[in-house]
Short mmCIF file of C-alpha atoms and ligand atoms in Angstrom, two decimals:
data_model
loop_
_atom_site.label_atom_id
_atom_site.label_comp_id
_atom_site.label_asym_id
_atom_site.label_seq_id
_atom_site.Cartn_x
_atom_site.Cartn_y
_atom_site.Cartn_z
CA UNK A 11 55.09 79.80 80.54
CA UNK A 12 57.65 82.20 82.05
CA UNK A 13 61.12 81.91 80.58
CA UNK A 14 63.69 80.69 83.14
CA UNK A 15 66.11 83.43 82.11
CA UNK A 16 65.68 86.74 80.28
CA UNK A 17 68.50 87.58 77.92
CA UNK A 18 68.71 91.12 76.62
CA UNK A 19 71.43 92.49 74.37
CA UNK A 20 72.36 96.15 74.68
CA UNK A 21 75.06 96.90 72.17
CA UNK A 22 78.10 94.80 73.07
CA UNK A 23 76.75 93.93 76.54
CA UNK A 24 74.36 91.04 77.25
CA UNK A 25 72.24 91.26 80.39
CA UNK A 26 71.06 87.91 81.73
CA UNK A 27 68.33 87.98 84.36
CA UNK A 28 67.41 84.85 86.33
CA UNK A 29 63.65 84.75 86.21
CA UNK A 30 62.11 82.71 89.03
CA UNK A 31 61.58 85.56 91.50
CA UNK A 32 58.78 83.77 93.39
CA UNK A 33 61.17 80.88 94.11
CA UNK A 34 63.99 83.34 94.98
CA UNK A 35 65.59 82.30 91.68
CA UNK A 36 66.24 78.78 92.93
CA UNK A 37 68.50 77.25 90.31
CA UNK A 38 66.71 74.33 88.71
CA UNK A 39 67.78 72.28 85.70
CA UNK A 40 65.76 74.53 83.39
CA UNK A 41 67.81 77.58 84.38
CA UNK A 42 71.04 75.59 84.08
CA UNK A 43 70.15 74.36 80.58
CA UNK A 44 68.92 77.76 79.42
CA UNK A 45 72.12 79.48 80.57
CA UNK A 46 74.26 76.89 78.80
CA UNK A 47 72.25 76.86 75.58
CA UNK A 48 71.46 80.56 75.22
CA UNK A 49 74.82 81.98 76.26
CA UNK A 50 77.07 79.64 74.25
CA UNK A 51 76.35 81.29 70.85
CA UNK A 52 76.64 84.77 72.38
CA UNK A 53 79.97 83.77 73.91
CA UNK A 54 81.29 82.94 70.45
CA UNK A 55 79.91 86.18 68.95
CA UNK A 56 82.78 88.67 68.52
CA UNK A 57 80.20 91.46 68.90
CA UNK A 58 79.50 90.45 72.51
CA UNK A 59 82.10 91.83 74.91
CA UNK A 60 80.65 91.25 78.39
CA UNK A 61 77.82 89.46 80.21
CA UNK A 62 76.05 90.85 83.27
CA UNK A 63 74.27 88.13 85.29
CA UNK A 64 71.67 89.29 87.76
CA UNK A 65 68.57 88.20 89.66
CA UNK A 66 65.78 90.08 91.40
CA UNK A 67 65.97 92.71 94.13
CA UNK A 68 65.32 90.09 96.81
CA UNK A 69 67.52 87.31 95.48
CA UNK A 70 70.35 86.87 93.05
CA UNK A 71 69.67 83.17 93.62
CA UNK A 72 68.81 81.25 96.79
CA UNK A 73 70.72 78.17 95.70
CA UNK A 74 70.03 74.99 93.82
CA UNK A 75 66.36 74.04 93.70
CA UNK A 76 65.92 72.01 96.88
CA UNK A 77 62.48 70.78 95.80
CA UNK A 78 63.96 69.35 92.58
CA UNK A 79 66.75 67.54 94.45
CA UNK A 80 65.05 66.42 97.66
CA UNK A 81 63.89 62.95 96.55
CA UNK A 82 66.79 62.02 94.31
CA UNK A 83 68.88 58.92 95.00
CA UNK A 84 72.64 58.68 94.93
CA UNK A 85 72.59 56.83 91.62
CA UNK A 86 70.32 59.43 89.99
CA UNK A 87 72.64 62.22 91.12
CA UNK A 88 75.79 60.32 90.16
CA UNK A 89 74.65 58.87 86.85
CA UNK A 90 73.25 62.21 85.68
CA UNK A 91 76.37 63.97 87.00
CA UNK A 92 73.90 66.42 88.53
CA UNK A 93 75.20 70.02 88.31
CA UNK A 94 77.73 69.17 85.58
CA UNK A 95 75.80 71.55 83.30
CA UNK A 96 77.05 74.46 85.40
CA UNK A 97 80.55 73.81 84.11
CA UNK A 98 79.32 75.14 80.75
CA UNK A 99 78.48 78.45 82.36
CA UNK A 100 81.80 78.62 84.21
CA UNK A 101 83.63 77.88 80.96
CA UNK A 102 82.19 80.86 79.04
CA UNK A 103 85.20 82.88 77.84
CA UNK A 104 83.57 86.29 77.55
CA UNK A 105 84.03 88.34 80.74
CA UNK A 106 81.04 88.07 83.08
CA UNK A 107 79.97 90.31 85.93
CA UNK A 108 77.60 89.07 88.64
CA UNK A 109 75.35 91.89 89.86
CA UNK A 110 74.11 90.57 93.21
CA UNK A 111 71.16 92.02 95.07
CA UNK A 112 69.63 90.19 98.04
CA UNK A 113 70.41 86.53 98.68
CA UNK A 114 73.27 84.72 96.94
CA UNK A 115 73.15 81.43 98.81
CA UNK A 116 74.47 77.96 98.04
CA UNK A 117 74.41 77.56 94.27
CA UNK A 118 73.63 81.29 94.03
CA UNK A 119 76.90 82.19 95.71
CA UNK A 120 78.62 79.55 93.59
CA UNK A 121 77.11 81.00 90.41
CA UNK A 122 78.36 84.47 91.38
CA UNK A 123 81.82 83.01 91.98
CA UNK A 124 81.82 81.49 88.47
CA UNK A 125 81.72 85.07 87.20
CA UNK A 126 84.87 87.18 86.85
CA UNK A 127 83.73 90.13 88.96
CA UNK A 128 81.04 90.39 91.64
CA UNK A 129 79.30 93.69 92.25
CA UNK A 130 77.14 93.61 95.39
CA UNK A 131 74.20 95.80 96.26
CA UNK A 132 74.32 96.94 99.88
CA UNK A 133 71.43 94.48 100.43
CA UNK A 134 73.43 91.44 99.31
CA UNK A 135 73.84 88.42 101.58
CA UNK A 136 76.22 85.60 100.72
CA UNK A 137 76.41 82.13 102.18
CA UNK A 138 76.89 78.40 101.65
CA UNK A 139 74.10 76.97 103.84
CA UNK A 140 74.14 73.45 102.36
CA UNK A 141 75.29 71.99 105.68
CA UNK A 142 71.85 72.82 107.09
CA UNK A 143 70.36 70.51 104.45
CA UNK A 144 72.66 67.61 105.26
CA UNK A 145 74.95 68.17 102.28
CA UNK A 146 77.89 70.34 101.20
CA UNK A 147 78.36 72.79 98.31
CA UNK A 148 78.12 70.98 94.99
CA UNK A 149 78.64 73.63 92.32
CA UNK A 150 82.27 74.38 93.21
CA UNK A 151 81.75 76.38 96.40
CA UNK A 152 84.24 74.57 98.62
CA UNK A 153 86.94 75.10 95.98
CA UNK A 154 86.19 78.57 94.61
CA UNK A 155 85.29 80.15 97.96
CA UNK A 156 88.47 78.82 99.56
CA UNK A 157 90.61 80.16 96.72
CA UNK A 158 88.86 83.53 96.80
CA UNK A 159 88.60 84.22 100.54
CA UNK A 160 91.01 81.74 102.16
CA UNK A 161 90.52 78.71 104.39
CA UNK A 162 89.50 80.54 107.59
CA UNK A 163 86.48 82.34 106.15
CA UNK A 164 85.53 79.47 103.82
CA UNK A 165 85.48 76.97 106.70
CA UNK A 166 83.51 79.40 108.85
CA UNK A 167 80.83 79.93 106.18
CA UNK A 168 80.62 76.33 104.96
CA UNK A 169 80.64 74.67 108.39
CA UNK A 170 78.28 77.06 110.18
CA UNK A 171 76.05 77.85 107.18
CA UNK A 172 75.84 81.48 108.30
CA UNK A 173 75.36 84.37 105.90
CA UNK A 174 77.70 87.32 105.45
CA UNK A 175 76.65 90.77 104.33
CA UNK A 176 78.10 92.84 101.50
CA UNK A 177 80.58 94.67 103.73
CA UNK A 178 82.08 91.45 105.04
CA UNK A 179 82.08 89.98 101.54
CA UNK A 180 84.01 92.97 100.21
CA UNK A 181 86.40 92.94 103.17
CA UNK A 182 87.31 89.29 102.55
CA UNK A 183 87.83 89.77 98.83
CA UNK A 184 84.76 88.02 97.42
CA UNK A 185 83.18 91.20 96.12
CA UNK A 186 84.84 93.85 93.95
CA UNK A 187 82.48 96.76 94.68
CA UNK A 188 79.50 97.50 96.92
CA UNK A 189 76.94 99.89 95.46
CA UNK A 190 73.59 101.20 96.67
CA UNK A 191 70.90 98.74 95.56
CA UNK A 192 69.21 101.25 93.27
CA UNK A 193 72.52 101.88 91.43
CA UNK A 194 73.52 98.22 91.06
CA UNK A 195 72.51 97.63 87.45
CA UNK A 196 73.70 101.04 86.27
CA UNK A 197 77.15 100.50 87.79
CA UNK A 198 77.40 96.92 86.54
CA UNK A 199 76.31 97.98 83.06
CA UNK A 200 78.80 100.82 82.96
CA UNK A 201 81.66 98.50 83.92
CA UNK A 202 80.44 95.95 81.38
CA UNK A 203 80.37 98.58 78.63
CA UNK A 204 83.89 99.63 79.50
CA UNK A 205 85.11 96.03 79.33
CA UNK A 206 83.16 95.37 76.13
CA UNK A 207 84.74 98.43 74.54
CA UNK A 208 88.20 96.84 74.68
CA UNK A 209 89.56 94.23 72.27
CA UNK A 210 87.90 90.88 72.98
CA UNK A 211 91.13 88.90 72.59
CA UNK A 212 92.72 91.13 75.25
CA UNK A 213 89.83 90.87 77.73
CA UNK A 214 89.60 87.11 77.22
CA UNK A 215 93.35 86.76 77.70
CA UNK A 216 93.25 89.02 80.77
CA UNK A 217 90.63 86.92 82.55
CA UNK A 218 92.39 83.68 81.58
CA UNK A 219 95.66 85.04 82.97
CA UNK A 220 94.09 86.14 86.27
CA UNK A 221 92.25 82.82 86.66
CA UNK A 222 95.50 80.98 86.04
CA UNK A 223 96.91 82.56 89.19
CA UNK A 224 94.40 80.49 91.16
CA UNK A 225 95.41 77.27 89.42
CA UNK A 226 99.20 77.12 89.13
CA UNK A 227 102.39 78.28 90.85
CA UNK A 228 103.70 81.81 90.23
CA UNK A 229 106.49 80.79 87.84
CA UNK A 230 104.10 78.86 85.59
CA UNK A 231 101.54 81.64 85.86
CA UNK A 232 103.99 84.32 84.80
CA UNK A 233 105.10 82.21 81.85
CA UNK A 234 101.44 81.76 80.84
CA UNK A 235 100.88 85.53 81.13
CA UNK A 236 104.01 86.29 79.08
CA UNK A 237 102.92 83.96 76.27
CA UNK A 238 99.47 85.55 76.15
CA UNK A 239 101.03 89.02 76.22
CA UNK A 240 103.26 88.13 73.27
CA UNK A 241 100.35 86.55 71.40
CA UNK A 242 98.29 89.73 71.62
CA UNK A 243 100.87 91.35 69.30
CA UNK A 244 99.30 89.23 66.55
CA UNK A 245 96.03 91.16 66.92
CA UNK A 246 94.93 94.25 65.02
CA UNK A 247 93.55 95.59 68.31
CA UNK A 248 97.06 95.79 69.78
CA UNK A 249 98.24 97.80 66.75
CA UNK A 250 95.17 100.04 67.02
CA UNK A 251 95.44 100.52 70.80
CA UNK A 252 99.09 101.51 70.71
CA UNK A 253 98.77 103.64 67.55
CA UNK A 254 95.85 105.51 69.11
CA UNK A 255 97.96 106.29 72.19
CA UNK A 256 100.85 107.57 70.08
CA UNK A 257 98.49 109.64 67.88
CA UNK A 258 96.66 111.02 70.94
CA UNK A 259 93.20 109.77 69.87
CA UNK A 260 90.64 107.25 71.16
CA UNK A 261 91.16 103.67 69.97
CA UNK A 262 88.58 101.87 67.91
CA UNK A 263 88.84 98.19 68.78
CA UNK A 264 87.30 95.78 66.28
CA UNK A 265 87.90 92.49 68.04
CA UNK A 266 90.46 91.40 65.45
N1 CAA B 323 65.06 75.79 96.40
C1 CAA B 323 63.74 75.70 96.16
N2 CAA B 323 62.85 76.65 96.54
C2 CAA B 323 63.33 77.71 97.19
C3 CAA B 323 64.69 77.86 97.48
C4 CAA B 323 65.59 76.85 97.05
N3 CAA B 323 66.90 76.92 97.21
N4 CAA B 323 64.86 79.03 98.16
C5 CAA B 323 63.63 79.57 98.29
N5 CAA B 323 62.71 78.79 97.70
C6 CAA B 323 61.27 78.99 97.62
C7 CAA B 323 60.59 78.73 98.95
O1 CAA B 323 60.36 77.36 99.13
C8 CAA B 323 59.33 79.52 98.80
O2 CAA B 323 58.44 78.78 97.99
P1 CAA B 323 56.84 78.75 98.34
O3 CAA B 323 56.42 80.18 98.12
O4 CAA B 323 56.32 77.80 97.32
O5 CAA B 323 56.74 78.32 99.75
C9 CAA B 323 59.77 80.75 98.00
O6 CAA B 323 60.99 80.37 97.36
C10 CAA B 323 60.05 81.95 98.85
O7 CAA B 323 60.93 81.56 99.87
P2 CAA B 323 60.80 82.06 101.38
O8 CAA B 323 59.37 82.20 101.76
O9 CAA B 323 61.66 81.18 102.22
O10 CAA B 323 61.45 83.52 101.22
P3 CAA B 323 62.18 84.42 102.31
O11 CAA B 323 62.42 85.73 101.65
O12 CAA B 323 61.46 84.38 103.62
O13 CAA B 323 63.60 83.67 102.57
C11 CAA B 323 65.66 82.64 101.85
C12 CAA B 323 64.55 83.65 101.53
C13 CAA B 323 66.45 83.05 103.11
C14 CAA B 323 66.59 82.64 100.64
C15 CAA B 323 65.05 81.23 102.11
O14 CAA B 323 64.15 80.96 101.07
C16 CAA B 323 66.07 80.12 102.13
O15 CAA B 323 66.73 79.90 103.14
N6 CAA B 323 66.21 79.37 101.00
C17 CAA B 323 67.08 78.23 100.91
C18 CAA B 323 68.54 78.61 100.87
C19 CAA B 323 69.40 77.37 100.76
O16 CAA B 323 69.40 76.50 101.58
N7 CAA B 323 70.21 77.30 99.66
C20 CAA B 323 71.07 76.19 99.39
C21 CAA B 323 70.39 75.24 98.44
S1 CAA B 323 71.31 73.73 98.18
C22 CAA B 323 72.50 74.18 97.08
O17 CAA B 323 72.55 75.29 96.60
C23 CAA B 323 73.48 73.08 96.72
C24 CAA B 323 74.63 73.54 95.90
O18 CAA B 323 75.74 73.62 96.34
C25 CAA B 323 74.46 73.91 94.51
#
């Protein structure tokens, strides 16, 4: 049987490919469980410095698996806390880049938004079309999309169910970079290698600090940042990074 995800380690970078191309990478429970189970130990591994999550050329992911959900009752959804497993993915502490080619719809768009950075191929299409199915986003879309792009665009996308292309997604702040489709993985990998080459405590703290800006007021956020900044002076990587600058050489971060 095909594996739901393909996980490949290249040095300090882990590439995770969603592997249901025939179903446009529809996100079923198998994919959700595999991501949670397989990435958790890698997340804790100090030798892993960045994840790259990707799909196929045609689809990053076309949303939650509609065929799996269609016949479920309210009590099945509620009692199983359906989708709660995705919180495990969102909670991974290692930086993660979503490399999106083709459709990122519904849960696919929500999965990309659980990542720290989204790189979009020029073929990428984003949307939250759940309204067309008689539901609303259920993997965090109404919350993350609104924080990332603001109420106007979030309401437009969620209420009409329309798709937006990579240019619009970059313009509204959802996407960090647009790259030609054939360069997507090379660019994402290069950025991931750069991130993974830094001290892991610093990259983890950096993403926690940025995320905090979406959660709390500015005063609290700055205090949180300051405490993390101070704490990084307890790491060997801070000593190494600053010594290397003073000595005019490249730093060698060891994740300590
Ligand atoms: N769930 C289950 N199966 C899906 C799927 C999904 N989300 N998206 C696509 N597939 C399946 C299709 O049923 C089809 O299967 P068969 O070959 O067995 O018929 C196969 O993938 C290929 O799909 P298409 O023939 O439709 O491919 P296309 O290239 O013409 O169109 C598409 C691609 C525009 C993405 C279209 O498939 C589509 O609109 N998919 C549904 C998108 C959607 O509504 N997503 C939201 C899901 S709900 C959700 O995500 C809730 C949440 O908040 C988490």
